[in-house]
Short mmCIF file of C-alpha atoms and ligand atoms in Angstrom, two decimals:
data_model
loop_
_atom_site.label_atom_id
_atom_site.label_comp_id
_atom_site.label_asym_id
_atom_site.label_seq_id
_atom_site.Cartn_x
_atom_site.Cartn_y
_atom_site.Cartn_z
CA UNK A 1 95.41 84.13 81.49
CA UNK A 2 91.92 84.97 82.80
CA UNK A 3 91.85 88.23 84.83
CA UNK A 4 91.50 87.61 88.58
CA UNK A 5 87.95 88.15 89.79
CA UNK A 6 87.23 89.60 93.20
CA UNK A 7 89.71 91.91 94.93
CA UNK A 8 93.47 91.80 94.42
CA UNK A 9 95.77 94.14 96.39
CA UNK A 10 99.43 93.93 95.46
CA UNK A 11 102.37 95.49 97.32
CA UNK A 12 100.32 98.28 98.91
CA UNK A 13 102.40 100.77 100.90
CA UNK A 14 101.02 103.99 102.35
CA UNK A 15 102.43 106.81 104.50
CA UNK A 16 100.80 109.55 106.53
CA UNK A 17 103.61 112.11 106.71
CA UNK A 18 106.66 110.08 107.60
CA UNK A 19 104.64 107.32 109.29
CA UNK A 20 104.41 104.14 107.20
CA UNK A 21 100.96 102.84 108.15
CA UNK A 22 100.58 100.19 105.44
CA UNK A 23 103.71 98.27 104.57
CA UNK A 24 103.80 96.08 101.46
CA UNK A 25 100.36 94.53 101.95
CA UNK A 26 99.19 91.97 99.38
CA UNK A 27 95.94 90.08 99.61
CA UNK A 28 93.24 88.63 97.42
CA UNK A 29 89.54 87.93 97.97
CA UNK A 30 87.53 85.66 95.69
CA UNK A 31 83.81 86.27 95.06
CA UNK A 32 81.86 84.75 97.94
CA UNK A 33 84.91 84.83 100.20
CA UNK A 34 85.10 86.85 103.43
CA UNK A 35 88.53 88.09 104.52
CA UNK A 36 89.09 89.82 107.86
CA UNK A 37 91.81 92.32 108.59
CA UNK A 38 92.61 91.70 112.23
CA UNK A 39 95.09 93.45 114.47
CA UNK A 40 95.60 95.85 117.36
CA UNK A 41 94.54 99.48 117.27
CA UNK A 42 96.56 101.60 114.85
CA UNK A 43 98.07 98.70 112.86
CA UNK A 44 96.68 100.00 109.55
CA UNK A 45 93.48 97.96 109.08
CA UNK A 46 91.14 100.84 108.30
CA UNK A 47 93.67 102.52 106.02
CA UNK A 48 93.98 99.27 104.04
CA UNK A 49 90.19 99.08 103.75
CA UNK A 50 89.99 102.74 102.71
CA UNK A 51 92.56 102.06 99.99
CA UNK A 52 90.47 99.13 98.71
CA UNK A 53 87.44 101.46 98.74
CA UNK A 54 89.18 104.24 96.82
CA UNK A 55 88.78 106.66 99.74
CA UNK A 56 92.58 106.80 99.96
CA UNK A 57 95.07 106.61 97.09
CA UNK A 58 98.01 104.32 97.99
CA UNK A 59 101.59 105.61 97.86
CA UNK A 60 102.55 102.49 95.91
CA UNK A 61 101.08 99.16 94.85
CA UNK A 62 97.99 98.24 92.86
CA UNK A 63 94.34 97.41 93.54
CA UNK A 64 92.42 95.35 91.00
CA UNK A 65 88.68 94.69 91.16
CA UNK A 66 87.24 91.94 88.97
CA UNK A 67 90.24 92.25 86.68
CA UNK A 68 90.09 96.07 86.34
CA UNK A 69 92.93 98.18 87.73
CA UNK A 70 91.30 100.70 90.08
CA UNK A 71 94.39 102.05 91.96
CA UNK A 72 98.05 102.29 91.00
CA UNK A 73 100.15 102.96 87.90
CA UNK A 74 98.74 106.50 87.78
CA UNK A 75 95.13 105.32 87.98
CA UNK A 76 92.73 106.13 90.80
CA UNK A 77 89.05 105.35 90.44
CA UNK A 78 86.84 107.09 93.06
CA UNK A 79 84.64 104.90 95.30
CA UNK A 80 81.46 105.57 93.30
CA UNK A 81 83.06 104.05 90.20
CA UNK A 82 84.34 100.91 91.97
CA UNK A 83 81.05 99.18 92.60
CA UNK A 84 81.72 98.70 96.31
CA UNK A 85 79.21 98.47 99.18
CA UNK A 86 79.91 99.76 102.70
CA UNK A 87 78.74 98.67 106.11
CA UNK A 88 80.10 100.65 109.04
CA UNK A 89 79.40 100.86 112.74
CA UNK A 90 77.01 103.80 112.34
CA UNK A 91 74.37 102.52 109.96
CA UNK A 92 73.98 105.98 108.41
CA UNK A 93 70.48 105.40 107.06
CA UNK A 94 68.94 108.52 105.52
CA UNK A 95 66.54 109.80 108.20
CA UNK A 96 64.27 111.52 105.65
CA UNK A 97 63.68 108.29 103.67
CA UNK A 98 61.58 105.33 104.75
CA UNK A 99 63.19 101.88 104.88
CA UNK A 100 62.16 101.10 101.28
CA UNK A 101 63.48 104.46 100.07
CA UNK A 102 66.79 103.84 101.80
CA UNK A 103 67.27 100.51 100.02
CA UNK A 104 66.01 101.87 96.67
CA UNK A 105 68.58 104.63 96.92
CA UNK A 106 71.35 102.19 96.02
CA UNK A 107 69.59 101.10 92.81
CA UNK A 108 68.37 104.47 91.54
CA UNK A 109 69.40 103.69 87.99
CA UNK A 110 66.77 100.94 87.65
CA UNK A 111 63.25 101.62 86.35
CA UNK A 112 60.82 102.30 89.27
CA UNK A 113 59.15 98.87 89.21
CA UNK A 114 62.45 97.00 89.09
CA UNK A 115 63.91 99.29 91.72
CA UNK A 116 61.10 98.48 94.13
CA UNK A 117 61.28 94.76 93.33
CA UNK A 118 65.03 94.66 93.96
CA UNK A 119 64.74 96.65 97.21
CA UNK A 120 61.94 94.38 98.47
CA UNK A 121 63.95 91.28 97.52
CA UNK A 122 66.86 92.53 99.64
CA UNK A 123 64.57 93.48 102.53
CA UNK A 124 63.12 89.95 102.39
CA UNK A 125 66.64 88.53 102.59
CA UNK A 126 67.43 90.45 105.77
CA UNK A 127 63.99 89.77 107.30
CA UNK A 128 62.87 93.43 107.14
CA UNK A 129 60.21 93.36 104.39
CA UNK A 130 57.47 94.08 106.94
CA UNK A 131 59.20 97.34 107.84
CA UNK A 132 59.41 98.75 104.29
CA UNK A 133 57.17 101.69 105.24
CA UNK A 134 58.86 102.47 108.56
CA UNK A 135 61.15 105.43 109.26
CA UNK A 136 64.72 104.71 110.39
CA UNK A 137 64.13 106.28 113.83
CA UNK A 138 61.37 103.72 114.46
CA UNK A 139 63.87 100.83 114.17
CA UNK A 140 66.18 99.24 116.76
CA UNK A 141 69.94 99.27 116.23
CA UNK A 142 69.90 95.69 114.96
CA UNK A 143 67.04 96.43 112.53
CA UNK A 144 68.84 99.51 111.22
CA UNK A 145 71.94 97.39 110.65
CA UNK A 146 69.89 94.87 108.64
CA UNK A 147 68.47 97.64 106.46
CA UNK A 148 71.96 99.08 105.95
CA UNK A 149 73.11 95.63 104.78
CA UNK A 150 70.16 95.38 102.36
CA UNK A 151 70.95 98.86 101.01
CA UNK A 152 74.63 98.04 100.51
CA UNK A 153 73.91 94.74 98.75
CA UNK A 154 71.01 95.93 96.55
CA UNK A 155 73.28 97.08 93.66
CA UNK A 156 75.09 93.67 93.75
CA UNK A 157 78.50 95.24 94.48
CA UNK A 158 81.76 93.62 93.36
CA UNK A 159 83.13 94.11 96.86
CA UNK A 160 81.64 94.67 100.31
CA UNK A 161 83.66 96.61 102.87
CA UNK A 162 82.79 96.21 106.55
CA UNK A 163 84.53 98.30 109.23
CA UNK A 164 83.78 97.09 112.78
CA UNK A 165 80.12 96.84 111.73
CA UNK A 166 78.84 95.15 114.88
CA UNK A 167 80.71 97.03 117.58
CA UNK A 168 77.77 99.35 118.30
CA UNK A 169 75.47 96.44 119.17
CA UNK A 170 75.16 94.78 122.55
CA UNK A 171 76.68 91.32 122.90
CA UNK A 172 73.60 89.11 122.45
CA UNK A 173 72.29 91.08 119.50
CA UNK A 174 75.78 91.26 118.02
CA UNK A 175 76.08 87.48 117.84
CA UNK A 176 72.72 87.19 116.10
CA UNK A 177 73.27 90.03 113.59
CA UNK A 178 76.77 88.73 112.86
CA UNK A 179 75.39 85.30 112.04
CA UNK A 180 72.61 86.72 109.85
CA UNK A 181 74.98 89.09 108.05
CA UNK A 182 77.36 86.24 107.27
CA UNK A 183 74.53 84.17 105.78
CA UNK A 184 73.30 87.05 103.62
CA UNK A 185 76.83 87.84 102.36
CA UNK A 186 77.40 84.18 101.51
CA UNK A 187 74.03 83.87 99.76
CA UNK A 188 74.91 86.89 97.59
CA UNK A 189 78.39 85.47 96.81
CA UNK A 190 80.08 88.83 97.24
CA UNK A 191 83.79 89.29 97.98
CA UNK A 192 83.98 90.90 101.44
CA UNK A 193 86.76 92.67 103.31
CA UNK A 194 86.01 93.24 106.99
CA UNK A 195 88.00 95.11 109.61
CA UNK A 196 87.89 93.95 113.22
CA UNK A 197 90.11 93.98 116.28
CA UNK A 198 88.20 91.07 117.81
CA UNK A 199 89.87 87.66 117.15
CA UNK A 200 86.71 85.73 117.99
CA UNK A 201 84.71 87.78 115.51
CA UNK A 202 87.38 87.22 112.83
CA UNK A 203 87.42 83.46 113.49
CA UNK A 204 83.63 83.29 113.28
CA UNK A 205 83.18 85.41 110.16
CA UNK A 206 86.22 84.88 108.00
CA UNK A 207 87.22 82.29 105.43
CA UNK A 208 90.72 83.74 105.76
CA UNK A 209 92.20 86.25 108.19
CA UNK A 210 95.03 88.69 107.50
CA UNK A 211 96.67 89.42 110.86
CA UNK A 212 98.32 92.85 110.78
CA UNK A 213 100.98 94.40 112.95
CA UNK A 214 102.58 97.80 112.36
CA UNK A 215 101.29 98.01 108.81
CA UNK A 216 102.39 94.53 107.76
CA UNK A 217 100.38 91.37 107.20
CA UNK A 218 102.19 88.90 109.46
CA UNK A 219 100.02 85.90 108.54
CA UNK A 220 97.21 85.40 106.01
CA UNK A 221 95.51 82.06 106.59
CA UNK A 222 92.36 80.18 107.42
CA UNK A 223 91.19 80.68 111.05
CA UNK A 224 92.04 77.12 112.10
CA UNK A 225 95.56 77.46 110.68
CA UNK A 226 96.09 80.72 112.57
CA UNK A 227 95.00 79.06 115.77
CA UNK A 228 96.83 75.76 115.31
CA UNK A 229 99.94 76.96 113.48
CA UNK A 230 100.54 80.62 114.35
CA UNK A 231 103.47 82.12 112.42
CA UNK A 232 105.01 83.88 115.45
CA UNK A 233 104.42 84.61 119.16
CA UNK A 234 102.42 87.75 118.32
CA UNK A 235 99.86 85.77 116.28
CA UNK A 236 99.75 82.97 118.88
CA UNK A 237 99.08 85.43 121.70
CA UNK A 238 96.57 87.45 119.67
CA UNK A 239 94.19 84.49 119.44
CA UNK A 240 93.94 83.93 123.16
CA UNK A 241 95.77 83.74 126.42
CA UNK A 242 99.07 81.83 126.31
CA UNK A 243 101.63 80.64 128.84
CA UNK A 244 105.02 81.88 127.73
CA UNK A 245 108.60 81.08 128.74
CA UNK A 246 112.06 81.43 127.27
CA UNK A 247 114.40 78.41 127.38
CA UNK A 248 117.79 77.60 125.89
CA UNK A 249 117.76 74.73 123.39
CA UNK A 250 120.76 72.44 123.09
CA UNK A 251 121.47 69.54 120.76
CA UNK A 252 118.22 70.24 118.88
CA UNK A 253 116.05 69.86 122.00
CA UNK A 254 114.25 72.41 124.15
CA UNK A 255 113.67 71.07 127.67
CA UNK A 256 110.52 72.56 129.19
CA UNK A 257 108.27 71.78 132.14
CA UNK A 258 105.77 70.46 129.57
CA UNK A 259 108.28 67.99 128.14
CA UNK A 260 111.07 67.96 125.57
CA UNK A 261 110.51 69.44 122.13
CA UNK A 262 112.66 69.09 119.02
CA UNK A 263 113.78 72.43 117.55
CA UNK A 264 115.68 73.12 114.31
CA UNK A 265 118.21 75.50 115.92
CA UNK A 266 119.94 75.73 119.27
CA UNK A 267 119.86 78.93 121.32
CA UNK A 268 117.09 80.85 123.03
CA UNK A 269 113.60 79.63 122.23
CA UNK A 270 110.22 81.14 123.08
CA UNK A 271 107.80 78.49 124.30
CA UNK A 272 104.09 79.29 124.16
CA UNK A 273 101.38 76.95 125.41
CA UNK A 274 97.65 77.54 125.27
CA UNK A 275 95.84 77.07 128.61
CA UNK A 276 93.74 74.33 126.99
CA UNK A 277 96.88 72.33 126.09
CA UNK A 278 96.84 70.69 129.55
CA UNK A 279 94.60 67.90 130.83
CA UNK A 280 94.35 66.31 134.27
CA UNK A 281 95.38 62.64 133.81
CA UNK A 282 95.99 60.14 136.64
CA UNK A 283 99.21 58.80 135.11
CA UNK A 284 100.24 62.07 133.39
CA UNK A 285 103.97 62.69 133.03
CA UNK A 286 103.75 66.29 134.30
CA UNK A 287 103.46 66.93 138.02
CA UNK A 288 102.10 70.22 139.29
CA UNK A 289 100.99 71.90 142.50
CA UNK A 290 97.66 73.71 142.43
CA UNK A 291 98.07 77.38 143.34
CA UNK A 292 94.44 78.28 142.64
CA UNK A 293 91.38 76.67 141.09
CA UNK A 294 88.33 78.56 139.86
CA UNK A 295 85.17 77.23 138.17
CA UNK A 296 84.20 79.20 135.04
CA UNK A 297 81.14 77.17 134.02
CA UNK A 298 81.87 74.77 131.17
CA UNK A 299 85.58 74.80 132.02
CA UNK A 300 87.67 75.54 135.09
CA UNK A 301 90.78 77.65 135.41
CA UNK A 302 93.73 76.17 137.26
CA UNK A 303 96.80 78.09 138.24
CA UNK A 304 99.61 75.55 138.66
CA UNK A 305 103.29 75.48 139.51
CA UNK A 306 105.29 72.87 137.60
CA UNK A 307 108.71 71.60 138.72
CA UNK A 308 108.61 74.14 141.56
CA UNK A 309 109.29 77.07 139.20
CA UNK A 310 107.11 77.16 136.07
CA UNK A 311 103.77 78.86 136.67
CA UNK A 312 101.11 77.90 134.19
CA UNK A 313 97.43 78.60 133.68
CA UNK A 314 95.33 75.69 132.47
CA UNK A 315 91.72 75.70 131.26
CA UNK A 316 90.16 72.30 131.54
CA UNK A 317 86.90 70.49 131.85
CA UNK A 318 86.76 68.95 135.35
CA UNK A 319 83.68 68.35 137.47
CA UNK A 320 85.43 68.39 140.83
CA UNK A 321 88.09 71.00 141.27
CA UNK A 322 91.37 70.02 142.95
CA UNK A 323 92.09 71.83 146.20
CA UNK A 324 94.66 74.54 146.59
CA UNK A 325 98.05 72.95 147.41
CA UNK A 326 97.06 69.56 145.93
CA UNK A 327 99.58 67.74 143.74
CA UNK A 328 98.06 66.78 140.37
CA UNK A 329 99.31 64.94 137.29
CA UNK A 330 98.82 66.33 133.82
CA UNK A 331 99.33 65.48 130.16
CA UNK A 332 99.95 68.01 127.41
CA UNK A 333 98.59 68.24 123.87
CA UNK A 334 101.81 69.06 121.98
CA UNK A 335 99.86 70.57 119.05
CA UNK A 336 98.92 73.45 121.35
CA UNK A 337 102.53 74.19 122.31
CA UNK A 338 104.46 76.46 119.94
CA UNK A 339 108.20 77.08 119.82
CA UNK A 340 109.93 79.95 118.04
CA UNK A 341 113.56 81.07 117.92
CA UNK A 342 113.87 84.17 120.09
CA UNK A 343 114.47 87.22 117.94
P1 ATP B 401 91.82 101.09 114.88
O1 ATP B 401 91.55 99.64 115.16
O2 ATP B 401 92.17 101.85 116.11
O3 ATP B 401 90.76 101.75 114.05
P2 ATP B 401 93.51 100.66 112.55
O4 ATP B 401 94.30 99.40 112.60
O5 ATP B 401 92.29 100.65 111.72
O6 ATP B 401 93.21 101.14 114.02
P3 ATP B 401 94.31 102.95 110.99
O7 ATP B 401 93.04 103.70 111.27
O8 ATP B 401 94.50 102.41 109.63
O9 ATP B 401 94.52 101.79 112.05
O10 ATP B 401 95.53 103.92 111.36
C1 ATP B 401 96.87 103.51 111.22
C2 ATP B 401 97.77 104.64 111.66
O11 ATP B 401 97.62 105.75 110.77
C3 ATP B 401 97.45 105.19 113.05
O12 ATP B 401 98.67 105.50 113.67
C4 ATP B 401 96.64 106.43 112.77
O13 ATP B 401 96.81 107.37 113.80
C5 ATP B 401 97.24 106.92 111.47
N1 ATP B 401 96.27 107.63 110.61
C6 ATP B 401 95.11 107.14 110.16
N2 ATP B 401 94.49 108.05 109.36
C7 ATP B 401 95.29 109.13 109.31
C8 ATP B 401 95.22 110.39 108.65
N3 ATP B 401 94.18 110.71 107.87
N4 ATP B 401 96.21 111.28 108.85
C9 ATP B 401 97.28 110.96 109.63
N5 ATP B 401 97.42 109.78 110.27
C10 ATP B 401 96.44 108.88 110.13
#
């Protein structure tokens, strides 16, 4: 069998004292693939990334990089022997080196002419070649981040590790730098592991997302699968606001204000519906009273009461907003309604 290329983490568990912060995590990243670790604060994302980097030695499990065992079974290779590149929130450029010197630093082992050529090639890729002679303090935050990316990629690492790399940038710049970074990573076909707590960022950047909770990966899937087929209520709610109720299913059916849904087991069922699951339709089967209506720009937010007892928030495109107290008819997109047995 050919050894796996890219990153392979198998059964990683790690404790700090008695606290299990990483709990049997397994994931793989192919060259050219970007995987996000996504989850709430303290769920173990950064520790998992640090284990991949070699900054932390896992209590158990193995890490393999391009087919070489780098952690586990008594082996622990330090970060400098793993061929990994880092991009963190603070760009950490060397203040005493110009931009070119910063990028050359990563490829010191090359002969001077090749070193300069490689550094300039990377600066071209991130659109910073004109700033080769500048000092880091003369650059904006976004420009410093581009140089940091060039520096990290110059040695052609086997793995790139990104920890909340855009959180120090303001929103407009963040979107632009995020887009550019993604293109450069893809062009260089490097396996990338990125930590974020922002679901939108994960959806935008990642080929696959590992959603973590309390040290465990609860779902590892493509962004559209996470959004359209979340494994549990936690994942469904993490990707955006949801309406949530508990009902009792009988005879394989859960009766809800949004209609009847078939379920595999009777008993208590959690029903989650995304606000965009509802549409205003003249002959819709669902009748609701408008409690509040607010324009948000491209869409409007309606707060409705269904069947006199189910409150629901709907996000929908409508030019003229219904008035408060008005009775409206709605239809539901059943693919945006999720049912789970209550645990
Ligand atoms: P955040 O999004 O807030 O950065 P995270 O998901 O990256 O969180 P980690 O930084 O991996 O979470 O931390 C997981 C848990 O381990 C937290 O409870 C944290 O307090 C704890 N922890 C992290 N590093 C250490 C350490 N060196 N010593 C003791 N506890 C630690």
